[in-house]
Amino acid sequence: MEMLQVADAVAREKGIDRDIVLGAMEEAIQKAGRSKYGHDHDIRATIDRKNGAIEMKRYREVVEQIDEEEEVRQLTLEQAQREKKDAALGDFLIDDLPPLDFGRIAAQTAKQVIVQKVREAERARQYLEFKDRTGEIINGVIKRVEYGNVTIDIGGGRAEGYLRREECIPREHLKNGDRVRAYIHEVREEQRGPQIFMSRTHPDFMAKLFTQEVPEIYEGMIEIKAVARDPGSRAKIAVQSRDGSVDPVGACVGMRGSRVQAVVNELQGEKIDIIPWTEDLGSFIISALQPAEVAKVVMDEDKKRMDVVVPEEQLSLAIGRRGQNVRLASMLVGWDIDIMTEEEEATRRQEEFKSRSELFITALDIDEMIAQLLIAEGFSSVREIAETPIEEMTEIEGFDEDIGQELINRSVTWLEAQAKELKEKQTELGINDDLMTFAGLTPEIIIKLGQNEVKSRDDLADLAADELVEILGEGSMKERDAETLIMKAREHWFAEEDAQKAKEEEAAAENDNAGDAEAEQAPAEAASNA
């Protein structure tokens, strides 16, 4: 009964099944038995689940021919029938062994096995409990803080969560014993046990806080469409009502601001802009940039970029301190946003009109009036003209089928000449095919890169954003676009690193398992030698 009492106590303390603990005990007794009688023997132990009685037996299999490596576990049919007349091939002869008198080393070995098995069961229980709780807010008590990284006791000691320094709100002072709320953003099963990673800076942390504070969100009457945060400073949240009688912004603010204030207090004073969400992207971005007033929005759906024009006196307000307002609005909408004054927008439009006009005049050998007409119809490149069906070209005022077809033919001829010239330049400069086919690079950019010793995708990936802008010339590309292009060029590096890291982790896990097996075997061998 003492065995059963110990198993019950361990099971309650660790929150695992009683049979798992008893199974670990049985395995420990088996190990101790093999230490006494020899590691080659097939010794099995069982603990009676009702009275706690321990039985230990030796198993020998009846085979036709004994394997040299298994001679103590096997016996021939003739040998078996001397001990048991009705023995047949495939049967096991079972011998009762006397109760085991645990020596010091055997007891230590048994303890190691039980501790290891209980630990494995506890880890499995923790992973199963938390793997489906990703995306939840959970309360815990801080156990320790090391170099800004916080370990949190969650579930009353059943598990630990990890709040890394970068996931803590800036200037937030957390100390041992504090109660803290955090968002579970990842649960990973690792060799050392389940790792529960938590965050207080994740945008969904704020969304979940609003779900807890605003009943209309919890019940589904109001939906949170998007969240953008600059943790500890400012945030924007877009909400939409599914019930026409419910004001989404007013519901989130609450009576005298009580609901939003509760969220602000949890986020250490982070200012929150609550914005009504709308299908009309133009209207939505105007709301997202408040308190700035917007004069005009020009959208490029292909590149997911928009130019927002504001009056001169509203420029600093729209951009915000250190670009915070426009950055949060961009995160909220999911598009790149360029803020400019009305004067800058007019100048930029004139420059684009002039450069396109010059391109069409040179490439298609046409006069300025036709070039301007093509621009007015929305054409921005020679390729667009070449790929336009003749039916659409004839719909342009003043164009008949002959003119339209001639423009298409001239566009195709020019593009072919450009492709031929690019191929010759590629050979001359020694540019690799992986750079030639890299998405996002025009022929002009590829040639400029080749002339500056950037001749492969790896060469491009090695550049810094400011270096790329310098090579291409000021005004040819924004630094933000250069960063995006370079990160895209580096993607294959990260894929290779991930594959290598996975191999190393697999090898390390195999080494750990081998080391554990050796460590468990050593005490048993010592007992056998003794």
Coordinates of C-alpha atoms in Angstrom, one line a residue:
M1 CA 0.0 0.0 0.0
E2 CA 2.9 2.3 0.6
M3 CA 3.8 2.3 -3.1
L4 CA 0.2 3.3 -4.0
Q5 CA 0.3 6.1 -1.4
V6 CA 3.5 7.5 -2.9
A7 CA 2.1 7.2 -6.4
D8 CA -1.1 9.0 -5.4
A9 CA 0.9 11.8 -3.7
V10 CA 3.2 12.3 -6.7
A11 CA 0.3 12.3 -9.2
R12 CA -1.6 14.9 -7.2
E13 CA 1.5 17.1 -6.7
K14 CA 2.5 17.0 -10.4
G15 CA -1.0 16.9 -11.9
I16 CA -0.4 13.8 -13.9
D17 CA -2.2 10.4 -14.1
R18 CA -1.6 7.9 -11.3
D19 CA -0.9 5.1 -13.8
I20 CA 1.9 7.0 -15.3
V21 CA 3.6 7.3 -11.9
L22 CA 3.1 3.6 -11.2
G23 CA 4.4 2.7 -14.7
A24 CA 7.5 4.8 -13.9
M25 CA 7.9 2.8 -10.7
E26 CA 7.6 -0.5 -12.5
E27 CA 10.3 0.5 -15.0
A28 CA 12.5 1.6 -12.1
I29 CA 12.1 -1.8 -10.4
Q30 CA 12.8 -3.6 -13.7
K31 CA 16.1 -1.6 -14.0
A32 CA 17.1 -2.4 -10.5
G33 CA 16.3 -6.1 -11.2
R34 CA 18.5 -6.1 -14.3
S35 CA 21.3 -4.5 -12.2
K36 CA 21.1 -7.5 -9.8
Y37 CA 20.5 -10.4 -12.2
G38 CA 22.2 -9.1 -15.3
H39 CA 21.3 -6.6 -18.0
D40 CA 20.7 -9.3 -20.6
H41 CA 17.8 -10.8 -18.8
D42 CA 14.2 -9.9 -19.7
I43 CA 12.9 -8.9 -16.3
R44 CA 9.5 -7.4 -15.9
A45 CA 7.9 -5.9 -12.8
T46 CA 4.3 -5.1 -12.0
I47 CA 2.6 -3.3 -9.1
D48 CA -0.8 -4.4 -8.2
R49 CA -3.2 -1.4 -8.6
K50 CA -5.3 -2.5 -5.6
N51 CA -3.0 -3.6 -2.9
G52 CA 0.4 -2.3 -4.1
A53 CA 2.0 -5.8 -4.1
I54 CA 5.2 -5.9 -6.3
E55 CA 5.8 -8.9 -8.5
M56 CA 9.0 -9.4 -10.5
K57 CA 9.4 -12.1 -13.1
R58 CA 11.9 -13.3 -15.7
Y59 CA 10.7 -14.1 -19.2
R60 CA 12.4 -16.6 -21.6
E61 CA 11.2 -17.1 -25.1
V62 CA 11.0 -20.6 -26.7
V63 CA 12.6 -20.4 -30.2
E64 CA 13.8 -22.9 -32.8
Q65 CA 17.4 -21.7 -32.8
I66 CA 19.0 -19.5 -30.1
D67 CA 20.5 -16.2 -31.1
E68 CA 24.0 -15.8 -29.7
E69 CA 23.2 -12.3 -28.5
E70 CA 20.0 -13.3 -26.8
E71 CA 21.0 -16.6 -25.2
V72 CA 19.9 -15.7 -21.7
R73 CA 16.5 -14.6 -23.0
Q74 CA 15.9 -17.6 -25.2
L75 CA 15.8 -21.4 -25.0
T76 CA 15.2 -24.2 -27.4
L77 CA 12.0 -26.2 -27.5
E78 CA 13.9 -29.2 -26.1
Q79 CA 15.2 -27.2 -23.2
A80 CA 11.8 -25.6 -22.5
Q81 CA 10.0 -29.0 -22.5
R82 CA 12.3 -30.3 -19.8
E83 CA 10.9 -27.5 -17.5
K84 CA 7.4 -27.4 -19.0
K85 CA 6.1 -30.4 -20.9
D86 CA 3.5 -28.6 -23.0
A87 CA 5.8 -25.7 -24.0
A88 CA 5.6 -24.7 -27.7
L89 CA 7.5 -22.5 -30.0
G90 CA 6.7 -18.8 -29.4
D91 CA 5.7 -19.4 -25.7
F92 CA 7.4 -17.7 -22.8
L93 CA 8.6 -19.5 -19.7
I94 CA 8.0 -17.2 -16.7
D95 CA 10.0 -17.5 -13.5
D96 CA 9.1 -15.8 -10.3
L97 CA 11.9 -13.8 -8.8
P98 CA 12.3 -13.1 -5.0
P99 CA 11.4 -9.6 -3.7
L100 CA 14.2 -7.2 -4.5
D101 CA 16.3 -5.8 -1.6
F102 CA 17.2 -2.4 -2.9
G103 CA 20.8 -1.5 -2.4
R104 CA 22.0 2.1 -2.3
I105 CA 23.0 2.2 -6.0
A106 CA 19.9 0.3 -7.1
A107 CA 17.7 2.7 -5.1
Q108 CA 19.5 5.7 -6.7
T109 CA 19.0 4.2 -10.2
A110 CA 15.3 3.6 -9.5
K111 CA 14.9 7.1 -8.2
Q112 CA 16.5 8.5 -11.4
V113 CA 14.1 6.6 -13.6
I114 CA 11.1 7.6 -11.6
V115 CA 12.1 11.3 -11.6
Q116 CA 12.8 11.2 -15.3
K117 CA 9.5 9.5 -16.3
V118 CA 7.5 11.8 -14.0
R119 CA 9.2 14.9 -15.5
E120 CA 8.5 13.7 -19.0
A121 CA 4.8 13.1 -18.1
E122 CA 4.6 16.5 -16.5
R123 CA 6.1 18.2 -19.6
A124 CA 3.6 16.3 -21.9
R125 CA 0.7 17.4 -19.6
Q126 CA 1.9 21.0 -19.7
Y127 CA 2.2 21.0 -23.5
L128 CA -1.3 19.4 -24.0
E129 CA -2.8 21.9 -21.6
F130 CA -1.3 25.1 -23.2
K131 CA -0.8 24.2 -26.9
D132 CA -4.4 25.2 -27.7
R133 CA -4.3 28.3 -25.6
T134 CA -2.3 30.4 -28.0
G135 CA -4.0 33.7 -28.3
E136 CA -5.3 33.9 -24.8
I137 CA -4.5 36.4 -22.0
I138 CA -3.4 34.6 -18.9
N139 CA -2.6 35.8 -15.3
G140 CA 0.5 34.8 -13.5
V141 CA 3.0 35.7 -10.7
I142 CA 6.5 36.8 -11.5
K143 CA 9.0 34.2 -10.2
R144 CA 12.2 35.9 -11.4
V145 CA 13.6 38.7 -13.6
E146 CA 17.0 38.2 -15.3
Y147 CA 18.4 41.0 -17.5
G148 CA 14.9 42.2 -18.3
N149 CA 13.6 38.6 -19.2
V150 CA 10.7 37.6 -17.0
T151 CA 9.7 34.1 -15.8
I152 CA 6.1 33.9 -14.9
D153 CA 4.4 31.2 -12.7
I154 CA 1.1 30.4 -14.4
G155 CA -1.6 28.0 -13.5
G156 CA -0.7 27.9 -9.8
G157 CA 2.7 26.4 -10.3
R158 CA 1.6 23.9 -13.1
A159 CA 3.7 25.7 -15.7
E160 CA 6.1 28.6 -16.4
G161 CA 5.7 31.3 -19.1
Y162 CA 8.6 33.4 -20.5
L163 CA 8.2 37.1 -21.1
R164 CA 11.3 38.2 -23.1
R165 CA 12.7 41.7 -22.7
E166 CA 11.5 42.8 -26.1
E167 CA 8.0 41.6 -25.3
C168 CA 7.8 43.8 -22.2
I169 CA 6.3 47.3 -22.5
P170 CA 9.2 49.9 -22.5
R171 CA 9.9 51.6 -19.2
E172 CA 7.6 49.0 -17.4
H173 CA 9.2 48.0 -14.1
L174 CA 8.4 44.3 -13.3
K175 CA 9.6 42.7 -10.1
N176 CA 9.4 39.4 -8.3
G177 CA 6.0 38.6 -6.7
D178 CA 4.1 41.0 -9.0
R179 CA 0.9 39.7 -10.6
V180 CA 1.0 40.3 -14.4
R181 CA -1.3 39.7 -17.4
A182 CA 0.2 38.7 -20.7
Y183 CA -0.7 37.2 -24.1
I184 CA 0.3 33.7 -25.1
H185 CA 1.7 34.1 -28.6
E186 CA 3.6 30.9 -29.0
V187 CA 3.8 27.4 -27.3
R188 CA 6.8 25.3 -28.5
E189 CA 7.6 21.7 -27.6
E190 CA 11.3 21.5 -27.1
Q191 CA 13.8 19.0 -25.8
R192 CA 13.9 20.7 -22.4
G193 CA 10.1 20.8 -22.2
P194 CA 7.3 23.0 -23.4
Q195 CA 8.2 26.7 -23.8
I196 CA 5.3 29.1 -23.3
F197 CA 6.3 32.5 -24.8
M198 CA 4.2 35.5 -23.7
S199 CA 3.9 39.1 -24.7
R200 CA 2.7 42.4 -23.5
T201 CA 3.6 44.3 -26.7
H202 CA 1.7 42.1 -29.2
P203 CA -1.1 44.0 -31.0
D204 CA -3.5 41.1 -30.1
F205 CA -2.8 41.7 -26.4
M206 CA -4.6 45.0 -26.7
A207 CA -7.4 43.5 -28.8
K208 CA -7.9 40.8 -26.1
L209 CA -8.0 43.4 -23.4
F210 CA -10.7 45.3 -25.2
T211 CA -12.6 42.0 -25.6
Q212 CA -12.5 41.6 -21.8
E213 CA -13.5 45.1 -21.1
V214 CA -16.2 45.6 -23.8
P215 CA -19.2 43.2 -23.6
E216 CA -20.3 44.1 -27.1
I217 CA -17.0 42.9 -28.5
Y218 CA -17.1 39.7 -26.5
E219 CA -20.7 39.0 -27.7
G220 CA -19.7 39.7 -31.3
M221 CA -21.8 42.8 -31.8
I222 CA -18.6 44.8 -32.4
E223 CA -15.7 43.4 -34.4
I224 CA -12.0 44.5 -34.0
K225 CA -10.8 44.8 -37.6
A226 CA -7.2 45.9 -37.1
V227 CA -4.7 46.9 -34.4
A228 CA -1.5 48.9 -34.6
R229 CA 0.8 49.6 -31.6
D230 CA 3.8 51.5 -30.6
P231 CA 4.1 49.7 -27.2
G232 CA 4.1 52.0 -24.2
S233 CA 3.4 55.2 -26.3
R234 CA 0.5 55.1 -28.7
A235 CA -1.9 52.7 -30.5
K236 CA -4.7 52.7 -33.0
I237 CA -7.6 50.2 -33.1
A238 CA -10.2 50.0 -35.9
V239 CA -13.6 48.7 -34.9
Q240 CA -16.8 47.9 -36.8
S241 CA -20.4 47.4 -35.5
R242 CA -22.5 44.6 -36.8
D243 CA -25.6 46.2 -35.3
G244 CA -26.6 49.5 -36.8
S245 CA -27.9 50.7 -33.4
V246 CA -24.6 50.3 -31.6
D247 CA -21.9 52.9 -31.9
P248 CA -18.6 51.0 -32.0
V249 CA -16.4 53.8 -30.9
G250 CA -18.7 54.9 -28.1
A251 CA -19.0 51.3 -26.8
C252 CA -15.2 50.9 -26.7
V253 CA -14.8 54.3 -24.9
G254 CA -17.4 53.5 -22.3
M255 CA -19.2 55.7 -19.8
R256 CA -16.8 58.6 -19.1
G257 CA -14.1 56.7 -20.8
S258 CA -14.1 53.9 -18.2
R259 CA -13.6 51.0 -20.6
V260 CA -10.8 52.5 -22.6
Q261 CA -9.1 53.8 -19.5
A262 CA -9.0 50.3 -18.0
V263 CA -7.0 49.2 -21.1
V264 CA -4.8 52.3 -21.0
N265 CA -3.9 51.6 -17.3
E266 CA -3.0 47.9 -18.1
L267 CA -0.8 49.2 -21.0
Q268 CA 1.1 51.7 -18.7
G269 CA -0.6 54.8 -20.1
E270 CA -0.4 54.0 -23.8
K271 CA -2.6 56.5 -25.7
I272 CA -5.3 54.7 -27.8
D273 CA -7.1 56.1 -30.9
I274 CA -10.3 54.2 -31.6
I275 CA -11.3 54.5 -35.3
P276 CA -14.5 53.4 -37.0
W277 CA -13.7 50.9 -39.7
T278 CA -15.1 51.3 -43.2
E279 CA -14.9 49.3 -46.5
D280 CA -13.9 52.6 -48.3
L281 CA -10.1 52.6 -47.9
G282 CA -9.8 56.3 -48.7
S283 CA -12.3 57.2 -45.9
F284 CA -10.6 54.8 -43.6
I285 CA -7.1 56.2 -44.0
I286 CA -8.5 59.7 -43.5
S287 CA -9.9 58.6 -40.1
A288 CA -6.7 56.7 -39.3
L289 CA -4.6 59.8 -39.8
Q290 CA -6.6 61.9 -37.4
P291 CA -6.2 64.5 -35.9
A292 CA -4.6 65.6 -39.2
E293 CA -6.9 66.8 -42.0
V294 CA -6.4 65.1 -45.4
A295 CA -6.9 66.9 -48.7
K296 CA -6.5 64.0 -51.1
V297 CA -5.7 60.3 -51.2
V298 CA -4.1 58.7 -54.4
M299 CA -4.0 54.9 -54.3
D300 CA -1.8 52.4 -56.2
E301 CA -3.6 49.1 -55.7
D302 CA -0.9 47.0 -57.5
K303 CA 1.9 48.2 -55.1
K304 CA -0.5 48.6 -52.1
R305 CA 0.8 52.2 -51.7
M306 CA -1.0 55.4 -51.2
D307 CA 0.0 59.1 -51.5
V308 CA -1.8 61.2 -48.9
V309 CA -1.9 64.9 -49.6
V310 CA -2.3 67.3 -46.7
P311 CA -2.1 71.1 -46.3
E312 CA 1.3 72.5 -45.4
E313 CA 0.2 73.4 -41.9
Q314 CA -1.1 69.8 -41.3
L315 CA 2.1 68.0 -42.4
S316 CA 3.8 67.7 -39.0
L317 CA 0.5 66.6 -37.4
A318 CA -0.1 63.9 -40.1
I319 CA 3.5 62.5 -39.8
G320 CA 3.5 62.7 -36.0
R321 CA 6.4 62.7 -33.6
R322 CA 9.2 60.6 -35.2
G323 CA 6.8 59.5 -37.8
Q324 CA 4.6 57.7 -35.3
N325 CA 1.2 58.8 -36.6
V326 CA 1.7 57.8 -40.2
R327 CA 3.6 54.6 -39.2
L328 CA 0.7 53.4 -37.1
A329 CA -1.8 54.4 -39.8
S330 CA 0.2 52.4 -42.3
M331 CA 0.2 49.3 -40.0
L332 CA -3.5 49.6 -39.4
V333 CA -4.4 49.8 -43.1
G334 CA -1.7 47.4 -44.3
W335 CA -0.5 49.8 -47.1
D336 CA 2.6 51.9 -47.5
I337 CA 1.7 55.6 -47.0
D338 CA 3.6 58.6 -48.3
I339 CA 2.6 62.0 -46.7
M340 CA 3.2 65.1 -48.9
T341 CA 2.0 68.6 -49.1
E342 CA -0.2 69.9 -51.9
E343 CA 2.9 71.7 -53.4
E344 CA 5.1 68.6 -53.3
E345 CA 2.3 66.5 -54.9
A346 CA 1.9 69.0 -57.8
T347 CA 5.7 69.1 -58.4
R348 CA 5.9 65.2 -58.3
R349 CA 3.0 64.9 -60.7
Q350 CA 4.6 67.3 -63.1
E351 CA 7.9 65.4 -63.0
E352 CA 6.2 62.0 -63.6
F353 CA 4.2 63.5 -66.5
K354 CA 7.3 64.9 -68.0
S355 CA 9.4 61.7 -67.7
R356 CA 6.6 59.5 -69.1
S357 CA 6.1 61.9 -71.9
E358 CA 9.8 61.8 -72.8
L359 CA 9.8 58.0 -72.6
F360 CA 6.9 57.6 -75.0
I361 CA 8.2 60.2 -77.5
T362 CA 11.6 58.5 -77.6
A363 CA 10.5 54.9 -77.5
L364 CA 7.5 55.1 -79.9
D365 CA 8.8 58.0 -82.2
I366 CA 5.6 60.0 -81.6
D367 CA 4.9 63.7 -81.1
E368 CA 4.2 65.3 -77.7
M369 CA 0.5 65.6 -78.2
I370 CA 0.0 61.8 -78.7
A371 CA 2.4 61.1 -75.8
Q372 CA 0.3 63.3 -73.5
L373 CA -2.9 61.7 -74.7
L374 CA -1.5 58.2 -73.8
I375 CA -0.6 59.5 -70.3
A376 CA -4.0 61.0 -69.8
E377 CA -5.5 57.6 -70.6
G378 CA -3.6 56.1 -67.8
F379 CA -0.6 54.4 -69.5
S380 CA 2.6 54.6 -67.4
S381 CA 4.9 52.3 -69.3
V382 CA 5.6 51.1 -72.9
R383 CA 4.9 47.5 -71.8
E384 CA 1.3 48.5 -70.9
I385 CA 0.8 49.8 -74.4
A386 CA 2.2 46.6 -75.9
E387 CA -0.1 44.4 -73.8
T388 CA -3.3 46.4 -74.5
P389 CA -5.8 44.8 -76.8
I390 CA -6.4 46.6 -80.1
E391 CA -10.1 47.0 -79.2
E392 CA -9.2 49.1 -76.1
M393 CA -6.7 51.2 -78.2
T394 CA -9.4 52.2 -80.7
E395 CA -11.7 53.4 -77.9
I396 CA -9.2 56.3 -77.2
E397 CA -10.6 59.5 -78.7
G398 CA -8.8 60.2 -82.1
F399 CA -7.3 56.7 -82.4
D400 CA -8.5 54.4 -85.2
E401 CA -7.5 50.8 -85.7
D402 CA -4.4 51.7 -87.8
I403 CA -3.0 54.1 -85.3
G404 CA -3.7 51.8 -82.4
Q405 CA -2.0 48.8 -84.1
E406 CA 1.0 50.9 -85.1
L407 CA 1.5 52.1 -81.5
I408 CA 1.3 48.4 -80.3
N409 CA 3.8 47.3 -83.0
R410 CA 6.2 50.1 -82.1
S411 CA 5.9 49.2 -78.4
V412 CA 6.7 45.5 -79.1
T413 CA 9.7 46.4 -81.3
W414 CA 11.1 48.8 -78.7
L415 CA 10.7 46.1 -75.9
E416 CA 12.4 43.5 -78.0
A417 CA 15.3 45.9 -78.7
Q418 CA 15.6 46.6 -75.0
A419 CA 15.6 42.9 -74.2
K420 CA 18.3 42.3 -76.8
E421 CA 20.4 45.2 -75.4
L422 CA 19.9 43.9 -71.9
K423 CA 21.1 40.4 -72.9
E424 CA 24.2 41.9 -74.5
K425 CA 24.9 44.0 -71.4
Q426 CA 24.4 40.9 -69.2
T427 CA 27.1 39.0 -71.1
E428 CA 29.4 42.0 -71.2
L429 CA 29.1 42.8 -67.4
G430 CA 28.9 39.1 -66.3
I431 CA 25.6 39.5 -64.5
N432 CA 24.2 36.2 -63.1
D433 CA 20.8 34.9 -64.2
D434 CA 19.5 34.9 -60.6
L435 CA 19.8 38.7 -60.7
M436 CA 18.3 39.0 -64.2
T437 CA 15.1 37.1 -63.1
F438 CA 14.8 38.7 -59.7
A439 CA 11.4 40.2 -59.2
G440 CA 11.2 44.0 -58.7
L441 CA 14.2 44.9 -60.8
T442 CA 13.8 46.8 -64.1
P443 CA 16.4 46.4 -66.9
E444 CA 17.8 49.9 -66.1
I445 CA 18.3 49.0 -62.5
I446 CA 20.0 45.6 -63.4
I447 CA 22.4 47.3 -65.7
K448 CA 23.3 50.0 -63.1
L449 CA 23.8 47.3 -60.5
G450 CA 26.1 45.3 -62.9
Q451 CA 28.1 48.5 -63.6
N452 CA 28.7 48.8 -59.9
E453 CA 29.9 45.2 -59.4
V454 CA 26.5 43.9 -58.1
K455 CA 26.2 40.9 -60.4
S456 CA 24.3 38.3 -58.4
R457 CA 21.4 37.9 -56.0
D458 CA 23.9 37.4 -53.2
D459 CA 25.7 40.6 -54.1
L460 CA 22.4 42.5 -53.9
A461 CA 21.6 40.8 -50.5
D462 CA 25.0 42.0 -49.2
L463 CA 24.1 45.7 -49.7
A464 CA 22.8 48.1 -47.1
A465 CA 19.7 50.1 -48.1
D466 CA 21.6 53.4 -48.3
E467 CA 24.3 51.7 -50.5
L468 CA 21.6 50.6 -53.0
V469 CA 20.0 54.0 -53.1
E470 CA 23.4 55.6 -53.7
I471 CA 24.1 53.2 -56.6
L472 CA 20.8 53.9 -58.3
G473 CA 21.0 57.6 -57.7
E474 CA 19.1 59.9 -55.4
G475 CA 15.3 60.0 -56.0
S476 CA 15.3 56.7 -58.0
M477 CA 14.2 54.6 -55.0
K478 CA 13.1 55.3 -51.5
E479 CA 15.2 53.8 -48.7
R480 CA 12.2 51.9 -47.4
D481 CA 11.7 50.2 -50.8
A482 CA 15.5 49.5 -51.0
E483 CA 15.2 47.7 -47.6
T484 CA 12.3 45.6 -48.8
L485 CA 14.2 44.6 -52.0
I486 CA 17.3 43.6 -50.0
M487 CA 15.4 41.6 -47.5
K488 CA 13.6 39.7 -50.3
A489 CA 17.1 39.0 -51.8
R490 CA 18.2 37.5 -48.5
E491 CA 15.2 35.2 -48.1
H492 CA 17.1 32.1 -49.5
W493 CA 19.8 32.7 -46.8
F494 CA 17.2 32.5 -44.0
A495 CA 15.8 29.3 -45.6
E496 CA 19.3 27.7 -45.6
E497 CA 20.0 28.8 -42.0
D498 CA 16.7 27.4 -40.8
A499 CA 17.4 24.1 -42.5
Q500 CA 20.9 24.0 -41.0
K501 CA 19.6 24.9 -37.6
A502 CA 17.0 22.1 -37.8
K503 CA 19.8 19.6 -38.6
E504 CA 21.9 20.9 -35.6
E505 CA 18.9 20.7 -33.2
E506 CA 18.1 17.1 -34.4
A507 CA 21.8 16.1 -33.9
A508 CA 21.9 17.7 -30.5
A509 CA 18.7 15.9 -29.5
E510 CA 20.2 12.6 -30.5
N511 CA 23.3 13.3 -28.5
D512 CA 21.2 14.3 -25.4
N513 CA 19.2 11.1 -25.7
A514 CA 22.4 9.0 -26.0
G515 CA 23.9 10.9 -23.0
D516 CA 20.8 10.2 -20.9
A517 CA 20.9 6.5 -21.8
E518 CA 24.6 6.3 -20.7
A519 CA 23.9 8.2 -17.5
E520 CA 21.0 5.9 -16.6
Q521 CA 23.1 2.8 -17.4
A522 CA 26.2 3.8 -15.4
P523 CA 24.7 3.4 -11.9
A524 CA 23.1 0.1 -12.9
E525 CA 26.5 -1.2 -14.2
A526 CA 28.1 -0.1 -11.0
A527 CA 25.6 -2.1 -9.0
S528 CA 26.1 -5.1 -11.2
N529 CA 29.9 -4.9 -10.7
A530 CA 29.5 -4.5 -7.0

